[in-house]
Short mmCIF file of C-alpha atoms and ligand atoms in Angstrom, two decimals:
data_model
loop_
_atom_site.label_atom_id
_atom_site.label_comp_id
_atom_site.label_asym_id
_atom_site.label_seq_id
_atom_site.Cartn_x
_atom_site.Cartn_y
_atom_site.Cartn_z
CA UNK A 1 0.91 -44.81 -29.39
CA UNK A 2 -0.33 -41.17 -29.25
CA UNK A 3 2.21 -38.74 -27.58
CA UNK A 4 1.74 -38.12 -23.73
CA UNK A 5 1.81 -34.65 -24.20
CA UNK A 6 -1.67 -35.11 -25.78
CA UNK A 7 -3.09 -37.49 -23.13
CA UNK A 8 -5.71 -36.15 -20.93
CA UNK A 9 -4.88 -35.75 -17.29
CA UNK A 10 -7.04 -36.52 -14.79
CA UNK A 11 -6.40 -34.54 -10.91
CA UNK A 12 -9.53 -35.27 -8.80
CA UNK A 13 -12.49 -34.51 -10.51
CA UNK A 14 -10.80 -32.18 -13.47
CA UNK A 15 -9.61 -33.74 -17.02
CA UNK A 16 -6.91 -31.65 -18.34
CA UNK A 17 -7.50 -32.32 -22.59
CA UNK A 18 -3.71 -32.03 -22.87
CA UNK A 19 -0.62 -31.71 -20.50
CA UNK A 20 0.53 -28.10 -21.56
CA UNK A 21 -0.23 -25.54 -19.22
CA UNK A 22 0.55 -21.45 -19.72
CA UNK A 23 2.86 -20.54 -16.90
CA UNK A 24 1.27 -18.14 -14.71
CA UNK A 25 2.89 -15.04 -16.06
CA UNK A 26 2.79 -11.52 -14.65
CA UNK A 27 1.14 -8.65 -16.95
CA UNK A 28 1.47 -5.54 -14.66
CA UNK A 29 -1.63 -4.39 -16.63
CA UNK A 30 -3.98 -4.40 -14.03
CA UNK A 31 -5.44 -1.34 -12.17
CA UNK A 32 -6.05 -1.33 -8.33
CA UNK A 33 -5.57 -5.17 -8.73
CA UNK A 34 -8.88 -5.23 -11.70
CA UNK A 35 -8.37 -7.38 -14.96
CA UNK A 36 -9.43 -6.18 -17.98
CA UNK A 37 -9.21 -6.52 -21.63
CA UNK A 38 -5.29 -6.82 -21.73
CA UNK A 39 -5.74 -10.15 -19.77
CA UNK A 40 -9.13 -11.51 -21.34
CA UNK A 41 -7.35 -11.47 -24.90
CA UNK A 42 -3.67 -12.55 -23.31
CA UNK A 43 -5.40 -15.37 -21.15
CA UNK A 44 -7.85 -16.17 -23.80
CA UNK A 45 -5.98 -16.41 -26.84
CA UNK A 46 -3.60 -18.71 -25.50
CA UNK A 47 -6.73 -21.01 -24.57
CA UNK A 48 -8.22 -20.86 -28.18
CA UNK A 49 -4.22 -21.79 -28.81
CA UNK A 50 -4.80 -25.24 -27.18
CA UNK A 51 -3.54 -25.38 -24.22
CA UNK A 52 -5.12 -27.20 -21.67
CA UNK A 53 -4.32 -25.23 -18.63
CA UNK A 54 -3.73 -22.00 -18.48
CA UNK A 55 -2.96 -20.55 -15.10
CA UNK A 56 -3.19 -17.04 -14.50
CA UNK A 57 -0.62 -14.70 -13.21
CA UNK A 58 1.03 -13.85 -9.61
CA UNK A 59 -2.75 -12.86 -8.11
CA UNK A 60 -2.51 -10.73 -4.96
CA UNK A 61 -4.37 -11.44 -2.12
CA UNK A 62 -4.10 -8.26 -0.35
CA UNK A 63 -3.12 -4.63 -1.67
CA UNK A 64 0.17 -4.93 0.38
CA UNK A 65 1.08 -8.55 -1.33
CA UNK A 66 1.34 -7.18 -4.87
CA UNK A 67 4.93 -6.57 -6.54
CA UNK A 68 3.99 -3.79 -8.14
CA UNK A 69 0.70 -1.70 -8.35
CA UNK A 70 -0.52 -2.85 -11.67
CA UNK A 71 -0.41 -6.77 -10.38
CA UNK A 72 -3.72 -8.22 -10.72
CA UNK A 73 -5.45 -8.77 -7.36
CA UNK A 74 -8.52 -10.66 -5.79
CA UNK A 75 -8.46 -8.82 -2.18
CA UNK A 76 -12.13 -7.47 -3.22
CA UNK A 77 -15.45 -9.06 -4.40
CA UNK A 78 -16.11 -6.18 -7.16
CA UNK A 79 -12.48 -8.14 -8.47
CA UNK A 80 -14.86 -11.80 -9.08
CA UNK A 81 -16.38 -10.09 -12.40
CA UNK A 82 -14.14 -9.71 -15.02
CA UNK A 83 -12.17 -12.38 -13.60
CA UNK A 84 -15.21 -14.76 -13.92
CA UNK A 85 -16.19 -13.27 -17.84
CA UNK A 86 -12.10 -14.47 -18.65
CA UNK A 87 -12.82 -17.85 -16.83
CA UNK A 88 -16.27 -18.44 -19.07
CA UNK A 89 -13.98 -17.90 -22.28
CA UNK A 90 -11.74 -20.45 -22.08
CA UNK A 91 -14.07 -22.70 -20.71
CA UNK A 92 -15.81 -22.14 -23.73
CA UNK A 93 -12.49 -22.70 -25.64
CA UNK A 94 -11.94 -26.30 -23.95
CA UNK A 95 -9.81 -25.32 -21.92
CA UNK A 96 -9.34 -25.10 -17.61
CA UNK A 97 -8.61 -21.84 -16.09
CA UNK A 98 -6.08 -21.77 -13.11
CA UNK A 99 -5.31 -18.83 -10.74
CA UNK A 100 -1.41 -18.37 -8.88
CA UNK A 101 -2.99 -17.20 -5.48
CA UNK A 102 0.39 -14.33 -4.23
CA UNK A 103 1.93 -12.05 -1.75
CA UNK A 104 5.12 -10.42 -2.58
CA UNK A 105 6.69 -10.27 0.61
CA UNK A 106 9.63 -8.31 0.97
CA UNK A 107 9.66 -8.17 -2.85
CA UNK A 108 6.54 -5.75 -3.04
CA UNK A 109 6.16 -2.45 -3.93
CA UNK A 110 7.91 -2.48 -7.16
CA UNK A 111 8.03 -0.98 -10.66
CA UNK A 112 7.10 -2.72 -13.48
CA UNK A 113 9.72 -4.58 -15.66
CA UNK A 114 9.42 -1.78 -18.24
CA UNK A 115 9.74 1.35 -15.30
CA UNK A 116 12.84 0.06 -14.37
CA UNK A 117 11.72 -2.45 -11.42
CA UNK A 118 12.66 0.00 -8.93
CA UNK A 119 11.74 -0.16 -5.16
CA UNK A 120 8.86 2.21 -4.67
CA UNK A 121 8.43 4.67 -1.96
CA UNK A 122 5.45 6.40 -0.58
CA UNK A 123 5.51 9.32 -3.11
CA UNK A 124 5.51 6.95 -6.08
CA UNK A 125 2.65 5.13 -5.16
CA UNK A 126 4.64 2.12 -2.58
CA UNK A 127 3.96 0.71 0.35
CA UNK A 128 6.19 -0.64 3.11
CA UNK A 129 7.06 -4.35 2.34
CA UNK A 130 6.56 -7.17 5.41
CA UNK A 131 8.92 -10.57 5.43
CA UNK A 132 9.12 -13.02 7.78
CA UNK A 133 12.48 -11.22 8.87
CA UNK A 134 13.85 -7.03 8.26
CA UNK A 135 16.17 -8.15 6.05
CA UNK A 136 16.55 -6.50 2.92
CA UNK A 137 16.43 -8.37 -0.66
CA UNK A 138 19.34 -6.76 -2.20
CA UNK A 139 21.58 -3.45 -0.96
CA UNK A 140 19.20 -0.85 -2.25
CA UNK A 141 16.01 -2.10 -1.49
CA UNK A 142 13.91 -0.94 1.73
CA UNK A 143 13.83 -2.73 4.49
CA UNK A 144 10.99 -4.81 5.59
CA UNK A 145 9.10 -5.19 8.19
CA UNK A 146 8.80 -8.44 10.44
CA UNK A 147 5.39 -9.91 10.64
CA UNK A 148 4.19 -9.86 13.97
CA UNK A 149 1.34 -12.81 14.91
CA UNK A 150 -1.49 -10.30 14.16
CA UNK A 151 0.16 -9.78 10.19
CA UNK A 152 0.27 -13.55 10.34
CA UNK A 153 -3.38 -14.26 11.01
CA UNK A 154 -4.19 -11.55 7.86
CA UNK A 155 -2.12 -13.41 5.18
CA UNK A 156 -4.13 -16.48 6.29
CA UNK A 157 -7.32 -14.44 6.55
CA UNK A 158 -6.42 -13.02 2.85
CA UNK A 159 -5.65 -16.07 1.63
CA UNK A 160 -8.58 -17.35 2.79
CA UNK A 161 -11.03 -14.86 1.35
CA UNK A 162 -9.28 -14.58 -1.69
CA UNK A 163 -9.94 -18.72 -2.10
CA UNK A 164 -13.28 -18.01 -1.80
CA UNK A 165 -13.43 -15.25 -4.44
CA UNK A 166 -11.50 -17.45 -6.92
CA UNK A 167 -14.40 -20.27 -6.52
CA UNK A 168 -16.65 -17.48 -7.29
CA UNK A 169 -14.45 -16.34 -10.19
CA UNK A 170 -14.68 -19.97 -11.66
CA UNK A 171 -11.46 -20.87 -11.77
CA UNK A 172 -10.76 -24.89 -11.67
CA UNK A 173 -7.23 -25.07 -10.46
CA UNK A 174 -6.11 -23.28 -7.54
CA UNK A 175 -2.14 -22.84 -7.24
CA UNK A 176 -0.09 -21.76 -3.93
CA UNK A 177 2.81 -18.70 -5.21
CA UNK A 178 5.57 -20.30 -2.48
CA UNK A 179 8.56 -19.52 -4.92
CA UNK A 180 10.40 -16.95 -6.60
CA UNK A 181 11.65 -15.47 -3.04
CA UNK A 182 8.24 -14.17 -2.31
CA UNK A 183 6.47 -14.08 0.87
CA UNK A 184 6.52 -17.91 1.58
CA UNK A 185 9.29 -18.62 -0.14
CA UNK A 186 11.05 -15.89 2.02
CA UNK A 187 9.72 -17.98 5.35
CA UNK A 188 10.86 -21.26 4.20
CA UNK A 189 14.84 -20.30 3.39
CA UNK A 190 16.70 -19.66 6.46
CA UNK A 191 18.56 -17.03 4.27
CA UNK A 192 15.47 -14.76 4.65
CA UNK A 193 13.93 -16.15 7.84
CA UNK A 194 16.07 -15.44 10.98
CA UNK A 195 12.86 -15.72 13.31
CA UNK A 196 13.12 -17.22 16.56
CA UNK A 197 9.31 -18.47 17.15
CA UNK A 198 7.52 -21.34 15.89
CA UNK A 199 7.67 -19.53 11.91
CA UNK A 200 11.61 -19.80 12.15
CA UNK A 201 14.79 -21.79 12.74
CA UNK A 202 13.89 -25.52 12.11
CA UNK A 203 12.83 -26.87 9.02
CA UNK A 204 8.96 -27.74 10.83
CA UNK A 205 9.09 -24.03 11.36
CA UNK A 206 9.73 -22.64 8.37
CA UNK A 207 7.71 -24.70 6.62
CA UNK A 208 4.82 -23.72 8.83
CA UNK A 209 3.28 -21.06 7.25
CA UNK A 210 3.30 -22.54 4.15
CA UNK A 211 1.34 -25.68 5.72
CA UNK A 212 -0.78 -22.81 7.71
CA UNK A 213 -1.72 -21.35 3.94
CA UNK A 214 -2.53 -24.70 2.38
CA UNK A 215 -5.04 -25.35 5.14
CA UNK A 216 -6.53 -22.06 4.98
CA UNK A 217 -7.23 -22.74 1.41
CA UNK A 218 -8.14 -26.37 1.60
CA UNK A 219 -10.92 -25.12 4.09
CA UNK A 220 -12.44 -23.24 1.30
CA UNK A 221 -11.26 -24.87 -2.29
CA UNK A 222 -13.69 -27.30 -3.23
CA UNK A 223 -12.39 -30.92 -2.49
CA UNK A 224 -12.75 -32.32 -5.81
CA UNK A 225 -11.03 -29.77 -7.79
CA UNK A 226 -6.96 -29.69 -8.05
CA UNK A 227 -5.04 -27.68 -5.38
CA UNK A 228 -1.08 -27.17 -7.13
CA UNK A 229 2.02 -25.25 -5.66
CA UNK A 230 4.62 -23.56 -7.17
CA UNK A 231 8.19 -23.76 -5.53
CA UNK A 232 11.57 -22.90 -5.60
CA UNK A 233 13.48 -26.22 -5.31
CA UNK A 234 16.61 -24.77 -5.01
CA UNK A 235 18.00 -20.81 -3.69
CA UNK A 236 21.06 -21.62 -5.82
CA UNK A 237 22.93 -19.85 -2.96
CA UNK A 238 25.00 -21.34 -0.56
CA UNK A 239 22.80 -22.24 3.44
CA UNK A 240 19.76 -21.49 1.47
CA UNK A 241 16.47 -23.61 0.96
CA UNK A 242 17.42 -26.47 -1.49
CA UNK A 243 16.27 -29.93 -3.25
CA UNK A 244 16.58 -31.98 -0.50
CA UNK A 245 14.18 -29.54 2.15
CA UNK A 246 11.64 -29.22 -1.17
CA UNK A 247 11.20 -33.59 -0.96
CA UNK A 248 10.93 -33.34 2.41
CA UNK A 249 8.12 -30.32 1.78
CA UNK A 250 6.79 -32.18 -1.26
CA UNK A 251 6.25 -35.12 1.13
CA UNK A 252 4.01 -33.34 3.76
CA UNK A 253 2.10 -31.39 0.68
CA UNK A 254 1.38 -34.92 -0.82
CA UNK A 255 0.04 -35.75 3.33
CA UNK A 256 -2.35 -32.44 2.96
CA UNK A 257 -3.77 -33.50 0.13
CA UNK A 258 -1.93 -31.23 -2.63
CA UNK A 259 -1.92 -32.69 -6.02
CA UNK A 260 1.07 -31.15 -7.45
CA UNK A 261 4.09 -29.43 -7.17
CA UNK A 262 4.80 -26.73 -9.81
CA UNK A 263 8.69 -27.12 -9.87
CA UNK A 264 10.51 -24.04 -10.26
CA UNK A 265 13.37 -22.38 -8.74
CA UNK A 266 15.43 -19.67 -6.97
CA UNK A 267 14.74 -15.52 -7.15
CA UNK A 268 15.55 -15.48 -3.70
CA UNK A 269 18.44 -13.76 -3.09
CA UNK A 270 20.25 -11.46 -6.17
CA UNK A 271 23.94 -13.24 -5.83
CA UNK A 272 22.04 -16.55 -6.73
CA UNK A 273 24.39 -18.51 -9.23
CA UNK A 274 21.95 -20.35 -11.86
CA UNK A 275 23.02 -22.68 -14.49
CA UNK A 276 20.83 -21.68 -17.05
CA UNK A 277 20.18 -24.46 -20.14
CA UNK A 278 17.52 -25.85 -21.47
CA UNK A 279 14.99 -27.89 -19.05
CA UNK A 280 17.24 -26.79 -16.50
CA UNK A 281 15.00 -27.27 -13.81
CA UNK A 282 13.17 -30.40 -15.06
CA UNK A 283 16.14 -32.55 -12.34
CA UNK A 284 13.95 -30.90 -9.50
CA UNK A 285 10.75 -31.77 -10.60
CA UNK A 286 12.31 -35.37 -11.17
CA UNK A 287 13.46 -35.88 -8.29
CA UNK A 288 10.26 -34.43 -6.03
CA UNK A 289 8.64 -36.66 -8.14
CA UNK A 290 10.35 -40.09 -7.60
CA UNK A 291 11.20 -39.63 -3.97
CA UNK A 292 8.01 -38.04 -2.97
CA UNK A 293 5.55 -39.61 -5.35
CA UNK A 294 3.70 -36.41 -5.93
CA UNK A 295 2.51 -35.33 -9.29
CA UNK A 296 5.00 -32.52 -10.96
CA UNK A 297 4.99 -29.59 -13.01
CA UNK A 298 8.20 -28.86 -15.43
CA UNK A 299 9.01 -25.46 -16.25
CA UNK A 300 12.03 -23.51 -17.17
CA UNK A 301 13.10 -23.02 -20.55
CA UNK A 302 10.75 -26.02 -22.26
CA UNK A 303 10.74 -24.72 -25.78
CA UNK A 304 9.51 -27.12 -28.40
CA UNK A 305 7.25 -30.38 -28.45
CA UNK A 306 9.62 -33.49 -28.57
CA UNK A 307 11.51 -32.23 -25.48
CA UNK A 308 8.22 -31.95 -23.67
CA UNK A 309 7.07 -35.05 -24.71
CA UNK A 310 10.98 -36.78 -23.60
CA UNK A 311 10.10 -35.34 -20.06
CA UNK A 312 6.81 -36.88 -19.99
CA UNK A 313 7.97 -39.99 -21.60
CA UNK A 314 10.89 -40.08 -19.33
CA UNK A 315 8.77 -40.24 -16.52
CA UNK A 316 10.27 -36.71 -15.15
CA UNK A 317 6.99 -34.97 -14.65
CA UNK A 318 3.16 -35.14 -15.58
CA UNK A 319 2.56 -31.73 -16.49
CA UNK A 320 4.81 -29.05 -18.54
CA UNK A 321 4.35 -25.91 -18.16
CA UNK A 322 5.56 -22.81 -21.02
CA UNK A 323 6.65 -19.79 -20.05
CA UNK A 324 7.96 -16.99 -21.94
CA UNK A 325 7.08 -19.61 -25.40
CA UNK A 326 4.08 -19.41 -25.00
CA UNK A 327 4.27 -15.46 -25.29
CA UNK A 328 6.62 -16.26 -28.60
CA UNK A 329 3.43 -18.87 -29.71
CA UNK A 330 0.27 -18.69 -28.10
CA UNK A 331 -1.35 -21.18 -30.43
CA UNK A 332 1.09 -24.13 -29.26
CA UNK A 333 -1.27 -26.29 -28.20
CA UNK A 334 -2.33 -26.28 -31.51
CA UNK A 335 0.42 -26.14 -33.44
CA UNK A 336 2.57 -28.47 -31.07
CA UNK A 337 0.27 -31.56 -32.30
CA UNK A 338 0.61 -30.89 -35.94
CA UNK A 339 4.35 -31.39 -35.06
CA UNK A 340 3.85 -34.84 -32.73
CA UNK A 341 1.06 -35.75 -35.59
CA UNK A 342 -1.49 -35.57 -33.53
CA UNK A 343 -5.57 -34.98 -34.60
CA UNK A 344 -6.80 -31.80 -32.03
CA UNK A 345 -9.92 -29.88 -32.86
CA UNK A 346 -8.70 -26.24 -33.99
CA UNK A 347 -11.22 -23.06 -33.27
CA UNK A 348 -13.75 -23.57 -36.45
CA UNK A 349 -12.73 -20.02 -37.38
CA UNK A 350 -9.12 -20.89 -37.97
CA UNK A 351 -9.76 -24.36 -39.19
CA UNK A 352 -8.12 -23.23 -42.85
CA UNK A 353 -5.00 -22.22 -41.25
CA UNK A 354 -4.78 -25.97 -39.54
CA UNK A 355 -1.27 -27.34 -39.98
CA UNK A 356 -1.51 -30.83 -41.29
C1 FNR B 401 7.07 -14.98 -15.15
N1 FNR B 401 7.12 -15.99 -14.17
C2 FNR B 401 6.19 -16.01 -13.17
N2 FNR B 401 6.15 -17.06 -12.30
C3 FNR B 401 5.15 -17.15 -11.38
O1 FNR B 401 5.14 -18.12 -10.63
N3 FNR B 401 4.21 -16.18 -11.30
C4 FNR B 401 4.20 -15.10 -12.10
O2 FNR B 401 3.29 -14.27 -12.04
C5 FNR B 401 5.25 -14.97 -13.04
N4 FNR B 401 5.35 -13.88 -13.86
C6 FNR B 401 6.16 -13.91 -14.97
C7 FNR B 401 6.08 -12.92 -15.95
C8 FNR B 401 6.84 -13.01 -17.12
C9 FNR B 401 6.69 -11.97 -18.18
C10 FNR B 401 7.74 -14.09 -17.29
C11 FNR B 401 8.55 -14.23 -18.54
C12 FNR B 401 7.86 -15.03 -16.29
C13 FNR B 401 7.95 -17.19 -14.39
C14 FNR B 401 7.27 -18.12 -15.39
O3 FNR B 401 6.04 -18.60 -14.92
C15 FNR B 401 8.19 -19.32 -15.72
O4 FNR B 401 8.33 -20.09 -14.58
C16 FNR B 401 9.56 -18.88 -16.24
O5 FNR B 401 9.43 -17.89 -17.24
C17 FNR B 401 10.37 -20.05 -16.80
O6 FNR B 401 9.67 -20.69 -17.83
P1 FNR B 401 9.97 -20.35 -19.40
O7 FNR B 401 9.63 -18.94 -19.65
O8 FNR B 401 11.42 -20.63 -19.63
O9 FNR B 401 9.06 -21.31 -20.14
#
């Protein structure tokens, strides 16, 4: 029987060849929100490397729901062309491009990884940061500022346009950013959410805006193509958002029509307390999976073929998706099938390097 992990996946219309995807990863390369060569040759390299998804970083919706100021963006139309040129490559490699629609939340207006990840202030180029409620992230960040009902109606306006752009951009999948303690992420965890209207206190309110995002998507995304989001199952902090609230999430996504549920966790709150090990997270996507009956996405320190293919095999999820190995080996779509023994067409010009 040929491995799982090389069995085509069919969401809606859209056959996946293969059931790796590239984690949507973050490049802070971008200026005022444009992509350019950096991300043709990152994005497009690890198509020609066989994967069969490859789902493009944190993209912001608005200038305000970036985490730093070289995030890539899609908050303007002149953003569509280089976006679309990166799409027609790895179409052209076999491959389905996927964007990771974002807004930072309270976690905007930071460095880059490399500039320390500092909080920004005016002077350095920042902007102030809105969450569902002023509270701060950590100690030494700036505090927020609550969205009133008008800054709600823009993140579902942006959110809206930028769905629209992406169709325009070419891109097949469409994935929802609710994790990492970003801005949706920050409105479903009562640790970030103190509100007392409809977007607070109960778990039907906190989900809300979620739900209110989804729709204002849906209404644009074309039917028949997949529509994915990416959560935190768990805080890993005590009274925070946790497994349990992301079934009963998973459930009304299924209702809405969302295909699948990119399982990842926490980045919430700083005093989180993660036990980090391999395929860590893979018991969340499990369990969303069996007691919600929605497709799943595994992610989270997935390192090497044959425990990809044991998740699929074991039923845990229907989709894997690589991370920081697929920075380490951007050709492992390619080169994971020489190690499973399966036949997959290599790019002609590196056809003398195929592994046998
Ligand atoms: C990430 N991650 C991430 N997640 C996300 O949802 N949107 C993003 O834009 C980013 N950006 C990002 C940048 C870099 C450099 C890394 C390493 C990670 C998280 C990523 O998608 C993935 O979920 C985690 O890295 C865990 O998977 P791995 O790396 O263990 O396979």
């Amino acid at each position: 029987m040929s491995p799982l992990l090389y069995t085509p996946l069919e969401i809606k219309s859209l056959t996946l060849k293969n059931r790796i995807a590239i984690s949507p990863m973050c490049q802070y390369s971008a200026v005022d929100g444009f992509a350019n060569d950096w991300h043709l040759v990152h994005l497009g390299s690890r198509a020609s490397g066989g994967a069969g998804l490859i789902i493009q970083e944190a993209t912001a919706v608005s200038p305000e729901g970036r985490i730093s100021p070289e995030d890539m963006g899609i908050w303007k139309d002149e953003h569509i062309e280089k976006l679309a040129a990166i799409n027609r490559f790895i179409i052209s490699q076999n491959a389905v491009p996927g964007v990771q629609l974002a807004h930072a939340g309270r976690k905007a207006s930071s460095s880059s990884p490399w500039n320390g990840h500092k909080k920004l202030d005016a002077a350095q180029g920042g902007w102030e940061t809105v969450a569902p409620s002023a509270i701060r992230y950590s100690d030494t960040d700036t505090l927020p500022v609550a969205l009133d009902n008008a800054g709600i109606q823009k993140v579902l306006a942006d959110f809206k346009a930028a769905t629209v752009r992406s169709v325009k951009a070419g891109f097949q999948v469409m994935e929802i950013h609710a994790a990492h303690g970003y801005l949706l992420h920050s409105f479903l965890s009562p640790l970030s959410n103190e509100r007392t209207d409809e977007y607070g206190g109960s778990f039907d309110n906190r989900i809300r805006l979620t739900l209110e995002v989804v729709d204002a998507v849906q209404s644009e995304w074309p039917k028949d193509l997949p529509l994915f989001v990416r959560i935190s199952a768990s805080d890993w902090a005590e009274g925070g958002w946790d497994i349990a609230e992301s079934v009963l999430l998973s459930k009304v996504l299924k209702e809405k029509g969302v295909d699948l549920i990119d399982v990842s966790s926490g980045a919430l709150v700083p005093y989180q307390k993660i036990p980090v090990e391999q395929g860590y997270q893979v018991p969340f996507a499990e369990r969303i999976k069996e007691e919600s009956g929605i497709m799943t996405g595994a992610v989270g320190l997935i390192t090497d073929a044959t425990q990809a293919e044991e998740i699929l095999v074991m039923g845990k999820a229907d989709l894997i998706l690589f991370g920081r190995e697929s920075l380490r080996n951007p050709n492992l779509g390619l080169t994971f099938a020489s190690e499973l023994g399966v036949e997959v067409q290599w790019p002609k010009q590196y056809e003398r390097a195929k592994l046998k």
